[in-house]
mmCIF file of C-alpha atoms and ligand atoms in Angstrom:
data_model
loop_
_atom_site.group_PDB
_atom_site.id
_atom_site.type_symbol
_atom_site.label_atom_id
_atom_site.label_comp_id
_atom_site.label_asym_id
_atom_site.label_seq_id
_atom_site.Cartn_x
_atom_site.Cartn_y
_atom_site.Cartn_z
ATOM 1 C CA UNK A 82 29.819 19.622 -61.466
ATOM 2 C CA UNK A 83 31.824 21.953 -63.916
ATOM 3 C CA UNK A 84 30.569 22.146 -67.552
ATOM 4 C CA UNK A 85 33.870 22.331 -68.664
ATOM 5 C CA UNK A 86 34.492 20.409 -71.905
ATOM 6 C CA UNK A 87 36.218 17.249 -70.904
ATOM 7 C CA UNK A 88 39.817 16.337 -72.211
ATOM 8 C CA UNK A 89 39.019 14.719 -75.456
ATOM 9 C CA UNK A 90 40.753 11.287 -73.755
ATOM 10 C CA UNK A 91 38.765 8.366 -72.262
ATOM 11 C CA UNK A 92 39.559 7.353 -69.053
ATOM 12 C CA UNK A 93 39.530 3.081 -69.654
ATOM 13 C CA UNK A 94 38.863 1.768 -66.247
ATOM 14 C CA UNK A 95 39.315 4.896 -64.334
ATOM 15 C CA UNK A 96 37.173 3.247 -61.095
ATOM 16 C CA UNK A 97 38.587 6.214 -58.654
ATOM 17 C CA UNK A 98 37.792 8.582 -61.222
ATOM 18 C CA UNK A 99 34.255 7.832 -61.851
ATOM 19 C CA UNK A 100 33.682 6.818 -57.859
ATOM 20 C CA UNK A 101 34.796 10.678 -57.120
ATOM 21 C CA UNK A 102 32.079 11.849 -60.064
ATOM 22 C CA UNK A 103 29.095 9.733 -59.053
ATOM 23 C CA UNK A 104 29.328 10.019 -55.898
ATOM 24 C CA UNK A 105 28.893 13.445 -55.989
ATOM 25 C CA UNK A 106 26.540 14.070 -58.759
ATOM 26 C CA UNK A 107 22.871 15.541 -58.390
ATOM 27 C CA UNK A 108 21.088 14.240 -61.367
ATOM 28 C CA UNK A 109 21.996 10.571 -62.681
ATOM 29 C CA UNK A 110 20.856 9.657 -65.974
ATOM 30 C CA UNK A 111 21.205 6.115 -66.795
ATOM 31 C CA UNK A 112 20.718 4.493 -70.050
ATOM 32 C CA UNK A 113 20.414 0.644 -70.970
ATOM 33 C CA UNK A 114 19.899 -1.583 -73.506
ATOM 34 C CA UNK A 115 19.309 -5.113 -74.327
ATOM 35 C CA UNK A 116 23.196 -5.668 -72.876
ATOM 36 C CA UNK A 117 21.851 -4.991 -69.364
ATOM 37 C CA UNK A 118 19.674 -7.721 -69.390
ATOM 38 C CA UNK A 119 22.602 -9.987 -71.358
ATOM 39 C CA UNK A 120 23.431 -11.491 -68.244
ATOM 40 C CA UNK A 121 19.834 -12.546 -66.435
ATOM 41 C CA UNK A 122 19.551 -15.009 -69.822
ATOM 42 C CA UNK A 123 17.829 -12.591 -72.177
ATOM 43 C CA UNK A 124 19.261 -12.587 -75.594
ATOM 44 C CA UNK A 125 20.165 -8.649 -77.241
ATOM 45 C CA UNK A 126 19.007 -7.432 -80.553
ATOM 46 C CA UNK A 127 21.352 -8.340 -82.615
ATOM 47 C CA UNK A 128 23.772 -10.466 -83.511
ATOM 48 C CA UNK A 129 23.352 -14.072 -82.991
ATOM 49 C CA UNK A 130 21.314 -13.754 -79.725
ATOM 50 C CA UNK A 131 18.847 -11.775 -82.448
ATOM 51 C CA UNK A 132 17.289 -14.340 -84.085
ATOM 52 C CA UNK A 133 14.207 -16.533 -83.316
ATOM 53 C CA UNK A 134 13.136 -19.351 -85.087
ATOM 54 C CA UNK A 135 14.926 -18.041 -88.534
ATOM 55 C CA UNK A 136 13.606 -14.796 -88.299
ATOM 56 C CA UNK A 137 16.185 -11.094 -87.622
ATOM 57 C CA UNK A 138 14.086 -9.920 -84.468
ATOM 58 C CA UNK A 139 13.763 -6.214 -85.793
ATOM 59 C CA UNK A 140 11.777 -7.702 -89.020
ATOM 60 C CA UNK A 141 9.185 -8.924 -86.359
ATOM 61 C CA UNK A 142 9.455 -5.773 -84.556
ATOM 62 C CA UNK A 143 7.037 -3.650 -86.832
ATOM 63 C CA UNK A 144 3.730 -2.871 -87.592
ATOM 64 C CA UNK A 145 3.690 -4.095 -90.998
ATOM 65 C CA UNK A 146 4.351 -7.491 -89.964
ATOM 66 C CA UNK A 147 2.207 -7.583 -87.373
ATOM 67 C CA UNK A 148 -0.145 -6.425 -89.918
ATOM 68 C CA UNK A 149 0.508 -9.173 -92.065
ATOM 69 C CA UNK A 150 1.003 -11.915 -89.848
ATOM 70 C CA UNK A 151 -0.063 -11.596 -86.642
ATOM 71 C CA UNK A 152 -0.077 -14.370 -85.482
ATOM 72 C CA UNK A 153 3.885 -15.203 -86.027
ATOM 73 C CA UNK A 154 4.567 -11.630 -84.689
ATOM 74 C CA UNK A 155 2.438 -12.708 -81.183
ATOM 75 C CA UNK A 156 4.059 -16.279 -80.816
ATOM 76 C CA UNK A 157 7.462 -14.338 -81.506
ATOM 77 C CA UNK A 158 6.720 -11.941 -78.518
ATOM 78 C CA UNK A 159 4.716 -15.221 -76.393
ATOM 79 C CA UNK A 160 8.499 -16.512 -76.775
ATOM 80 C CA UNK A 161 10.003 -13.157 -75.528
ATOM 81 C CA UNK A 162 7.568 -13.150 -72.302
ATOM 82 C CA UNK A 163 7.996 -16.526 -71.462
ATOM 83 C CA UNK A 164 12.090 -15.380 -71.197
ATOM 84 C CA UNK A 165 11.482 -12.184 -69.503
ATOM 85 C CA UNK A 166 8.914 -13.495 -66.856
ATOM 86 C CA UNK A 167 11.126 -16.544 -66.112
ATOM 87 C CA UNK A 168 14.531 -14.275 -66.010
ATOM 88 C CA UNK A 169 16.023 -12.703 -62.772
ATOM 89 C CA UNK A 170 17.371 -9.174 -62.496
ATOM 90 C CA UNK A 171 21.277 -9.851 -62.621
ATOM 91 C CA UNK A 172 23.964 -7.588 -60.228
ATOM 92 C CA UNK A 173 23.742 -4.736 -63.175
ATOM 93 C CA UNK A 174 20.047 -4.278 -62.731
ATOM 94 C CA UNK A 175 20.151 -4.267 -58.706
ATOM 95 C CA UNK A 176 23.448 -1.821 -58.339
ATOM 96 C CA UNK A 177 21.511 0.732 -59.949
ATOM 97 C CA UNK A 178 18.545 0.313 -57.961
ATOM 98 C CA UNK A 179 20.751 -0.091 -54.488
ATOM 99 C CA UNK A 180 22.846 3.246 -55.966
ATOM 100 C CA UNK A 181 19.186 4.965 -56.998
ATOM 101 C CA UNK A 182 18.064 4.134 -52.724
ATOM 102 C CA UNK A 183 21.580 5.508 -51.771
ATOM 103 C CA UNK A 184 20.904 8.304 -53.400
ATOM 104 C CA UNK A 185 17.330 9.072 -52.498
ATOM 105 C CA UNK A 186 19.383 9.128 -48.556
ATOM 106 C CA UNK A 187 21.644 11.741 -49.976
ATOM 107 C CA UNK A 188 18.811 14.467 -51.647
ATOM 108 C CA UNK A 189 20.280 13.098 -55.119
ATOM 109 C CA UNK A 190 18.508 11.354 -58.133
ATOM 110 C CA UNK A 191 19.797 8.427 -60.128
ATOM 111 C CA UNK A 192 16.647 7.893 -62.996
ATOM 112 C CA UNK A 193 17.220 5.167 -65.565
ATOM 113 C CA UNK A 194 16.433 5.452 -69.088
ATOM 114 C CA UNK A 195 15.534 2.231 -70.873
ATOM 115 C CA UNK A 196 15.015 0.608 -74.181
ATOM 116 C CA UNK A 197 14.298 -2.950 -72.797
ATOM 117 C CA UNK A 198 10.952 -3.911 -72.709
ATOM 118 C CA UNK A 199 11.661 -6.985 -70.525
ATOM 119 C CA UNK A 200 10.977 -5.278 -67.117
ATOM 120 C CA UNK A 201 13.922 -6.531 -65.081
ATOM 121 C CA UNK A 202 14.608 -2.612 -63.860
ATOM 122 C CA UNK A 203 11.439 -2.523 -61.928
ATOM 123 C CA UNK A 204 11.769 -6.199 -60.785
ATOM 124 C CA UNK A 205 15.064 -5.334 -59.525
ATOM 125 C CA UNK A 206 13.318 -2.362 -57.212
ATOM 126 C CA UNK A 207 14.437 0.548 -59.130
ATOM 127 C CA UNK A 208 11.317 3.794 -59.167
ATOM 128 C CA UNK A 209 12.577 5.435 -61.125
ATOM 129 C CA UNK A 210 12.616 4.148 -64.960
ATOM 130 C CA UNK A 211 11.078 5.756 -68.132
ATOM 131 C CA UNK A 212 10.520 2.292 -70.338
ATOM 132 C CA UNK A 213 11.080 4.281 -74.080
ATOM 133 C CA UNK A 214 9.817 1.548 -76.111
ATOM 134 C CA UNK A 215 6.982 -0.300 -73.767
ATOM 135 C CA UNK A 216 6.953 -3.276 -72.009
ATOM 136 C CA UNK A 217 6.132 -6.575 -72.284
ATOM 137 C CA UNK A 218 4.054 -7.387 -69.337
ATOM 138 C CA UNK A 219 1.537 -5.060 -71.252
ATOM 139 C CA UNK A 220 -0.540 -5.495 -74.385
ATOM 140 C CA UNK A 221 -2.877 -2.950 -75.901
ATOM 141 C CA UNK A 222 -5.946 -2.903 -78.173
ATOM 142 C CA UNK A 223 -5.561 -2.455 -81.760
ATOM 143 C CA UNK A 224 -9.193 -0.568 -81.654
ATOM 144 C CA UNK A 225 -8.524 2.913 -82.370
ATOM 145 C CA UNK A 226 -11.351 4.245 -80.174
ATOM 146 C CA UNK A 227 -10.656 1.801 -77.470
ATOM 147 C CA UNK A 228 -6.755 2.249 -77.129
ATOM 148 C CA UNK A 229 -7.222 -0.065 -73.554
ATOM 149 C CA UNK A 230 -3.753 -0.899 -72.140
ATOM 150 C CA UNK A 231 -3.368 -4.036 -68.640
ATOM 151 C CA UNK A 232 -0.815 -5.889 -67.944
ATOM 152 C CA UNK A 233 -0.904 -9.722 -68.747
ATOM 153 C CA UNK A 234 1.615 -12.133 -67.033
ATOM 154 C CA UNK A 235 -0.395 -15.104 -68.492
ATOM 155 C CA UNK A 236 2.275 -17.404 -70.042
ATOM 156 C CA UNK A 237 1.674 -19.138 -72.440
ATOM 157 C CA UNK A 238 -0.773 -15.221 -73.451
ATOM 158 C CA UNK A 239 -3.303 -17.476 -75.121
ATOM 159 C CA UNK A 240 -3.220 -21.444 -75.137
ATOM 160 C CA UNK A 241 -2.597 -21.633 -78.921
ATOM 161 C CA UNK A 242 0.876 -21.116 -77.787
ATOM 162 C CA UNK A 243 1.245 -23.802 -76.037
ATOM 163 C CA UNK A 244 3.729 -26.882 -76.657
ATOM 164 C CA UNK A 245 5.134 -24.964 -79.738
ATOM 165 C CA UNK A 246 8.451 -26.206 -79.811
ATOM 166 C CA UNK A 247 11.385 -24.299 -79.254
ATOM 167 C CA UNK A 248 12.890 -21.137 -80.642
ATOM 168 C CA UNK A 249 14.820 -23.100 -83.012
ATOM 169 C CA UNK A 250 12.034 -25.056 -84.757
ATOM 170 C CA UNK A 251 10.933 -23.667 -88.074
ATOM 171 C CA UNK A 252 7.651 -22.178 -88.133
ATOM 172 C CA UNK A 253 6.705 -23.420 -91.271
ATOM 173 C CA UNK A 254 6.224 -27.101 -89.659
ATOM 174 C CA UNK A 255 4.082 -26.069 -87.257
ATOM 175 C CA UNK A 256 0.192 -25.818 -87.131
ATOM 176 C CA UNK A 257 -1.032 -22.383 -88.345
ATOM 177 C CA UNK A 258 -2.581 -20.061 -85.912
ATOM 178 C CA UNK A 259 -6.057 -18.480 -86.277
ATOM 179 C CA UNK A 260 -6.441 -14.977 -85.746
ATOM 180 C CA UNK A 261 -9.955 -16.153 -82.923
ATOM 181 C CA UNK A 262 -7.492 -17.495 -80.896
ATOM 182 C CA UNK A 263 -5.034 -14.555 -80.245
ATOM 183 C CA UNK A 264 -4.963 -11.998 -77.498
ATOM 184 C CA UNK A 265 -7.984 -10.417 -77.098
ATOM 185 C CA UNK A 266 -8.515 -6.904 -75.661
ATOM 186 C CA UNK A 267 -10.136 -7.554 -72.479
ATOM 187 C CA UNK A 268 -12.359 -4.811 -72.564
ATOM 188 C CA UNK A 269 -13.880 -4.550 -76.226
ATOM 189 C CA UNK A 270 -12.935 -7.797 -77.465
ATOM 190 C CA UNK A 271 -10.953 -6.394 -80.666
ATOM 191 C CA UNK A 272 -6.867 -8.015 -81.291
ATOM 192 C CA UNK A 273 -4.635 -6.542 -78.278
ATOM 193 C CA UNK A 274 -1.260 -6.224 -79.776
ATOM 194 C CA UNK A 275 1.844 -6.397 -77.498
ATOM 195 C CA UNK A 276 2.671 -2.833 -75.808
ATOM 196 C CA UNK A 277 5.778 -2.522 -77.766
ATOM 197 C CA UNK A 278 7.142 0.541 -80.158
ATOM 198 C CA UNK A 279 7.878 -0.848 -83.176
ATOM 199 C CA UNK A 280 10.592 0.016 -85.794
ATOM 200 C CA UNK A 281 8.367 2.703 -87.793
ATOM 201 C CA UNK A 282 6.454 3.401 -85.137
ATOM 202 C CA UNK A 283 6.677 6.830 -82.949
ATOM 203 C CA UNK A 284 7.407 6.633 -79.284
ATOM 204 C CA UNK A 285 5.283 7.964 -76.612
ATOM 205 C CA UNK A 286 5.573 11.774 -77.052
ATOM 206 C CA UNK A 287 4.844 12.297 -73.043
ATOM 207 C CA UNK A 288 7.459 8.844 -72.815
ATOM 208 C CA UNK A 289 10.099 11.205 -74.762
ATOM 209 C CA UNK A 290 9.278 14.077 -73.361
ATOM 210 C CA UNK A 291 10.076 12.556 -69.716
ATOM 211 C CA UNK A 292 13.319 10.649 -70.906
ATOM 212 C CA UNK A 293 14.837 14.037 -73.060
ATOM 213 C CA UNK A 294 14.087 16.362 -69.601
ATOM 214 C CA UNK A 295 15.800 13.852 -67.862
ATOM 215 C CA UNK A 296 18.683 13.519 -70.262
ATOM 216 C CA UNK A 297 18.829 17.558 -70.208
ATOM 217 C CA UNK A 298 18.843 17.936 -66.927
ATOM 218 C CA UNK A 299 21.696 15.603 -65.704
ATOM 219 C CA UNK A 300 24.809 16.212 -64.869
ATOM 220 C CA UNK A 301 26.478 12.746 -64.965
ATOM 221 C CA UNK A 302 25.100 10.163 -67.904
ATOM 222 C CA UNK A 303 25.703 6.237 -67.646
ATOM 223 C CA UNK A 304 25.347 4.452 -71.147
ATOM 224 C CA UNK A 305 24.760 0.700 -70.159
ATOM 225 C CA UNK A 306 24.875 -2.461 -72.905
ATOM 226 C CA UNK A 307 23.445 -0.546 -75.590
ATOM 227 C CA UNK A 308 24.480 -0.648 -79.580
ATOM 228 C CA UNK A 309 23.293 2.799 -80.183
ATOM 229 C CA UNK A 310 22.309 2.279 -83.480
ATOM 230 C CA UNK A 311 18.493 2.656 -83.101
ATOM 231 C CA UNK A 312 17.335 6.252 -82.902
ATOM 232 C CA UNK A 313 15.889 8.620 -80.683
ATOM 233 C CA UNK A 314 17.658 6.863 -77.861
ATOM 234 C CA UNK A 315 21.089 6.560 -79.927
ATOM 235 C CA UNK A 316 20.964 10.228 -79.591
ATOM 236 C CA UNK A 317 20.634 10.754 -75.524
ATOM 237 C CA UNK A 318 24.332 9.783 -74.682
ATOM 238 C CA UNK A 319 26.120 12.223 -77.155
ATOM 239 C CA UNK A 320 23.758 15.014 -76.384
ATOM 240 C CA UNK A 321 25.264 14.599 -73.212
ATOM 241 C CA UNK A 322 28.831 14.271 -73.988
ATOM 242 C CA UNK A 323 28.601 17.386 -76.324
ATOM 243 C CA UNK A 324 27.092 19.462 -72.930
ATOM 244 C CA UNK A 325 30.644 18.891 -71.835
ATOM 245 C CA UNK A 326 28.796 16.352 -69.032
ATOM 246 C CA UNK A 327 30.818 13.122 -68.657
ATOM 247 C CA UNK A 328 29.282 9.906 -69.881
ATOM 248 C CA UNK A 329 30.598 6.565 -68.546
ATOM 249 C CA UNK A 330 29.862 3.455 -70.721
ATOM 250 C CA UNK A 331 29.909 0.181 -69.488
ATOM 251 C CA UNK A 332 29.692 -2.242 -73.155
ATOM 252 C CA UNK A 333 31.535 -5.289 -73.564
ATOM 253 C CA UNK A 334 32.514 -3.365 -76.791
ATOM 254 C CA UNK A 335 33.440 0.504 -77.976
ATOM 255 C CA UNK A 336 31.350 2.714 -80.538
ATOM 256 C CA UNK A 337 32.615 5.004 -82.946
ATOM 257 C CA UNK A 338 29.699 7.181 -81.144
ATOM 258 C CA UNK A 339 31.150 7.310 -77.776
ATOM 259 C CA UNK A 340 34.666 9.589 -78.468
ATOM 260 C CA UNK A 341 33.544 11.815 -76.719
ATOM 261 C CA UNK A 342 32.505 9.628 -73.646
ATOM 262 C CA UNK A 343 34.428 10.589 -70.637
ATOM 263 C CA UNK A 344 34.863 6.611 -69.235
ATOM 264 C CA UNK A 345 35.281 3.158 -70.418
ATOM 265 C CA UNK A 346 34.729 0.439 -68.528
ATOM 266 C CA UNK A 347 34.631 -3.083 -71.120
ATOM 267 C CA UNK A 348 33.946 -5.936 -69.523
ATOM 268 C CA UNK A 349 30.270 -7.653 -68.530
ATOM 269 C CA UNK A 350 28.558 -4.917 -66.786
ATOM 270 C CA UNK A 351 27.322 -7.554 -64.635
ATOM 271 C CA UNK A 352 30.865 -6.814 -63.074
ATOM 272 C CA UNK A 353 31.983 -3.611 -64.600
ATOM 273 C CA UNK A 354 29.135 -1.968 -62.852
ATOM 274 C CA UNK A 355 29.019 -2.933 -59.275
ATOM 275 C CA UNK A 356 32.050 -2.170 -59.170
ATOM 276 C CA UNK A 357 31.968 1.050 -60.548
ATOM 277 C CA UNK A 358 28.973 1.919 -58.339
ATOM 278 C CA UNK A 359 29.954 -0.146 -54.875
HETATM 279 C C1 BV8 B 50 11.008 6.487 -84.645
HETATM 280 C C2 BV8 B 50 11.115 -2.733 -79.027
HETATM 281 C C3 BV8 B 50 9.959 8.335 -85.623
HETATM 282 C C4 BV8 B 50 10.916 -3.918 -79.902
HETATM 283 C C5 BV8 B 50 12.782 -1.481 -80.208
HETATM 284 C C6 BV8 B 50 13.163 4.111 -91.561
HETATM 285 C C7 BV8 B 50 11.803 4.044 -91.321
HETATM 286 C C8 BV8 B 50 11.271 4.269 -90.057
HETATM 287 C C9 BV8 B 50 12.104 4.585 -89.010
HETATM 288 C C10 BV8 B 50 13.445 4.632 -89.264
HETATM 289 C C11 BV8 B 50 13.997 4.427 -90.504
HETATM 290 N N1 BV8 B 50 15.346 4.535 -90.411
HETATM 291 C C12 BV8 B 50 15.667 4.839 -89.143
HETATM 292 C C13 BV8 B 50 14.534 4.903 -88.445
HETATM 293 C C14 BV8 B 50 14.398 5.177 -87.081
HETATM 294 C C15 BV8 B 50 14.379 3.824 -86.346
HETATM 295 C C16 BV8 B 50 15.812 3.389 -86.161
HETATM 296 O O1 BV8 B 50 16.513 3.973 -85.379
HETATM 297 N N2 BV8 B 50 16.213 2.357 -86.907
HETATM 298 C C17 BV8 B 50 17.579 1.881 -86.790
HETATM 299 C C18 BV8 B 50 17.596 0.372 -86.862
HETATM 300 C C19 BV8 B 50 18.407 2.551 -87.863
HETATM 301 N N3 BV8 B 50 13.761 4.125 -85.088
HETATM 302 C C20 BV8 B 50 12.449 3.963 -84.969
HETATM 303 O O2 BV8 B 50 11.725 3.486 -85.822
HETATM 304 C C21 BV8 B 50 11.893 4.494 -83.658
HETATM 305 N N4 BV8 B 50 10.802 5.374 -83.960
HETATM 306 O O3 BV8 B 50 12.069 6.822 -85.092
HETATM 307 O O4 BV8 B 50 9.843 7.206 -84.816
HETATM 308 C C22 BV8 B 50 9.742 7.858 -87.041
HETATM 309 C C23 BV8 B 50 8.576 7.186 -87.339
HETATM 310 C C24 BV8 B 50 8.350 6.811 -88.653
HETATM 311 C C25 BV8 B 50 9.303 7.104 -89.653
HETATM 312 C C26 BV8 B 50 10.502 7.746 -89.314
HETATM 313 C C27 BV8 B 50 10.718 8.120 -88.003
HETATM 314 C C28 BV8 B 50 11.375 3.357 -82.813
HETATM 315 C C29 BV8 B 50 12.538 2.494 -82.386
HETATM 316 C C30 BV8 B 50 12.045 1.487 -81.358
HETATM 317 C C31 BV8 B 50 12.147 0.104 -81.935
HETATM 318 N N5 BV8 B 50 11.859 -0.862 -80.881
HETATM 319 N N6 BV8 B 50 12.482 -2.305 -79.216
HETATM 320 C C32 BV8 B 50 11.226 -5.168 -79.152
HETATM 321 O O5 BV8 B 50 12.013 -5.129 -78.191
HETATM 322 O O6 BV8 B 50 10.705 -6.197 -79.577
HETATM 323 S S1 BV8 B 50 14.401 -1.208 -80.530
HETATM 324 C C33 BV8 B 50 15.357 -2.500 -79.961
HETATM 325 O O7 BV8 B 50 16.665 -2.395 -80.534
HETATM 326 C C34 BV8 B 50 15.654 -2.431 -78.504
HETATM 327 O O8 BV8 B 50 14.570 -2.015 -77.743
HETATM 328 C C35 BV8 B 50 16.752 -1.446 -78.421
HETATM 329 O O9 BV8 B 50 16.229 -0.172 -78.260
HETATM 330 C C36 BV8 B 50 17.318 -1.422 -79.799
HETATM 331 C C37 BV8 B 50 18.799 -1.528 -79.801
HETATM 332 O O10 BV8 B 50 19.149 -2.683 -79.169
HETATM 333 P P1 BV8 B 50 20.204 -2.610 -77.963
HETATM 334 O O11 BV8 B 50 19.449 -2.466 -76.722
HETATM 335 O O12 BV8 B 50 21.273 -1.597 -78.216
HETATM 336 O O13 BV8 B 50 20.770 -4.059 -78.075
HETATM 337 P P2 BV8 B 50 21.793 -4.605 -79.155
HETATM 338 O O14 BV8 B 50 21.603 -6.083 -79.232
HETATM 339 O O15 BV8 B 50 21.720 -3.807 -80.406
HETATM 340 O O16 BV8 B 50 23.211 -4.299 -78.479
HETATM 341 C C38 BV8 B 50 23.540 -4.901 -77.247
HETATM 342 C C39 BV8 B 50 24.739 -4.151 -76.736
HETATM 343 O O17 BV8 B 50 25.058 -4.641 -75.439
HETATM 344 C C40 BV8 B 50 25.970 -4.353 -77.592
HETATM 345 O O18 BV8 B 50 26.653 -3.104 -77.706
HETATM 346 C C41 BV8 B 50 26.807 -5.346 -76.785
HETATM 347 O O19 BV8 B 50 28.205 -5.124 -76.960
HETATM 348 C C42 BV8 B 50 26.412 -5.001 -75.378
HETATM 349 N N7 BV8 B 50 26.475 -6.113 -74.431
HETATM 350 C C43 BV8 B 50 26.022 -7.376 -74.622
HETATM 351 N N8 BV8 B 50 26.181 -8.086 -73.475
HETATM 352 C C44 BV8 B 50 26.746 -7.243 -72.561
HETATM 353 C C45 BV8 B 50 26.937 -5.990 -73.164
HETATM 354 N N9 BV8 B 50 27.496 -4.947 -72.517
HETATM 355 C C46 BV8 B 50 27.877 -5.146 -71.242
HETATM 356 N N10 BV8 B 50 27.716 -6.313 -70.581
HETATM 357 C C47 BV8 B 50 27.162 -7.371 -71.206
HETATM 358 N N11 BV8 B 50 27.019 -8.541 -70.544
HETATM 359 ZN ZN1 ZN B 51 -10.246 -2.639 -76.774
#
């Protein structure tokens, strides 16, 4: 792949274009966000698909509120399992991992970068995925000296949670929870917190480390339903871009970020992308 710097232009829809690049490409880097998972029934960040009960889902994302009330930050993230572990991987999620086995038969690697936390990557039988801000089939233990993280797939996490209501109930109506009856860590007994990284809160350093090698080292870059407003994966694309290595995005909208991108494909990347990758 040349480095040069890429006509300032983006190609919109350029399918031959982008076949002829990925399918010869060496390194893959691709990098999703809550859009990905759009389509398997799993509401994104933000707009109205953000909200739960009549709370913004970043202000529930944090460490202070957890701090403050955990218990309406664990029946907020009860509610996100219960989605997640009861969604399927759509055709976005199992393209890239068909594409990733394709190119495992050609000596070539397609990774995949995520912010999502809901899993559907691995489900669809993609290997290789660096999850940048956790998962939600984990929790971990809020004892400093313990720091125990295992995976929990028990929905509802604690029975407390169960019969709740819907999303769209108001919390004040309902029966408060005590703090005895949240998740417990399994091994000391101290609060287990959901295995999320939290607006605040730094990411894994080995976690970043992974996903920035794997950002520097590629030579193509797919940027997959993601707002790119939260930071350090907001960065990863553009880093690219400015390497003079072509970035494709696949959003059902455009960013003032992405001039530099080399493709656009709009659309639902539930279609955009097979069809990009088939
Ligand atoms: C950090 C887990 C160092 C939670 C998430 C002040 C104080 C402290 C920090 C900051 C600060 N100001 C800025 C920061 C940094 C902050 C940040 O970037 N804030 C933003 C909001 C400005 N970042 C952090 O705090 C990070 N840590 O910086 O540490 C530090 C530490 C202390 C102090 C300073 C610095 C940690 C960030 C991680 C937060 N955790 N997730 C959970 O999931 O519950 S972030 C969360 O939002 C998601 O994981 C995701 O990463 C992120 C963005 O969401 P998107 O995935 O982009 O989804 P969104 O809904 O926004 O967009 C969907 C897109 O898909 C749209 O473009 C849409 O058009 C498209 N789409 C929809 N459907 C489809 C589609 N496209 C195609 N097809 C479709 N069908
Ligand atoms: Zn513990």
């Amino acid at each position: 792949m040349s480095s040069r710097k890429l006509s300032g232009k983006r190609n919109y829809e350029d399918y031959e274009g982008f076949k002829r690049l990925v399918d010869t490409a060496k390194n893959i880097v691709v990098l999703t966000g809550a859009g990905i998972s759009a389509e398997s029934g799993i509401p994104v960040f933000r707009g109205a698909g953000g909200l739960w009960r009549k709370y913004k889902s970043e202000n529930l994302a944090s460490p202070d509120a957890f701090a403050s009330n955990p218990a309406l930050v664990w029946e907020f993230y009860n509610y996100r399992r219960h989605i997640a572990f009861n969604a399927s991987p759509n055709k976005a999620h199992i393209s890239l991992a068909d594409y990733e086995k394709k190119c495992k038969k050609e000596n070539r690697n397609l990774s995949i970068v995520t912010q999502n936390v809901d899993g559907l990557h691995l489900r669809a039988g993609s290997e290789k995925v660096v999850e940048l801000h956790g998962a939600l089939r984990k929790v971990s233990c809020t004892n400093g000296t313990c720091e125990n993280v295992e995976e929990n797939y028990d929905d509802p996490i604690v029975p407390a949670f169960a019969n709740r209501g819907d999303a769209s109930l108001d919390q004040a109506d309902l029966p408060v929870i005590d703090r005895k009856d949240l998740p417990k860590c399994k091994k000391c007994g101290s609060l287990a917190r959901p295995y999320i990284v939290w607006f605040g809160e730094m990411l894994d350093p080995d976690v970043l480390e992974e996903a920035q090698l794997l950002v520097g080292g590629c030579d193509l870059c797919l940027v997959i339903g993601t707002s790119s407003v939260v930071y350090p994966a907001a960065m990863f694309a553009p880093s690219v871009a400015q390497r003079g290595v072509p970035v494709a995005e696949f959003n059902l909208e455009e960013h003032p970020a992405d001039s530099d991108f080399a493709f656009h494909f709009p659309g639902l990347c539930a279609t955009t992308l097979p069809k990009a990758l088939g």
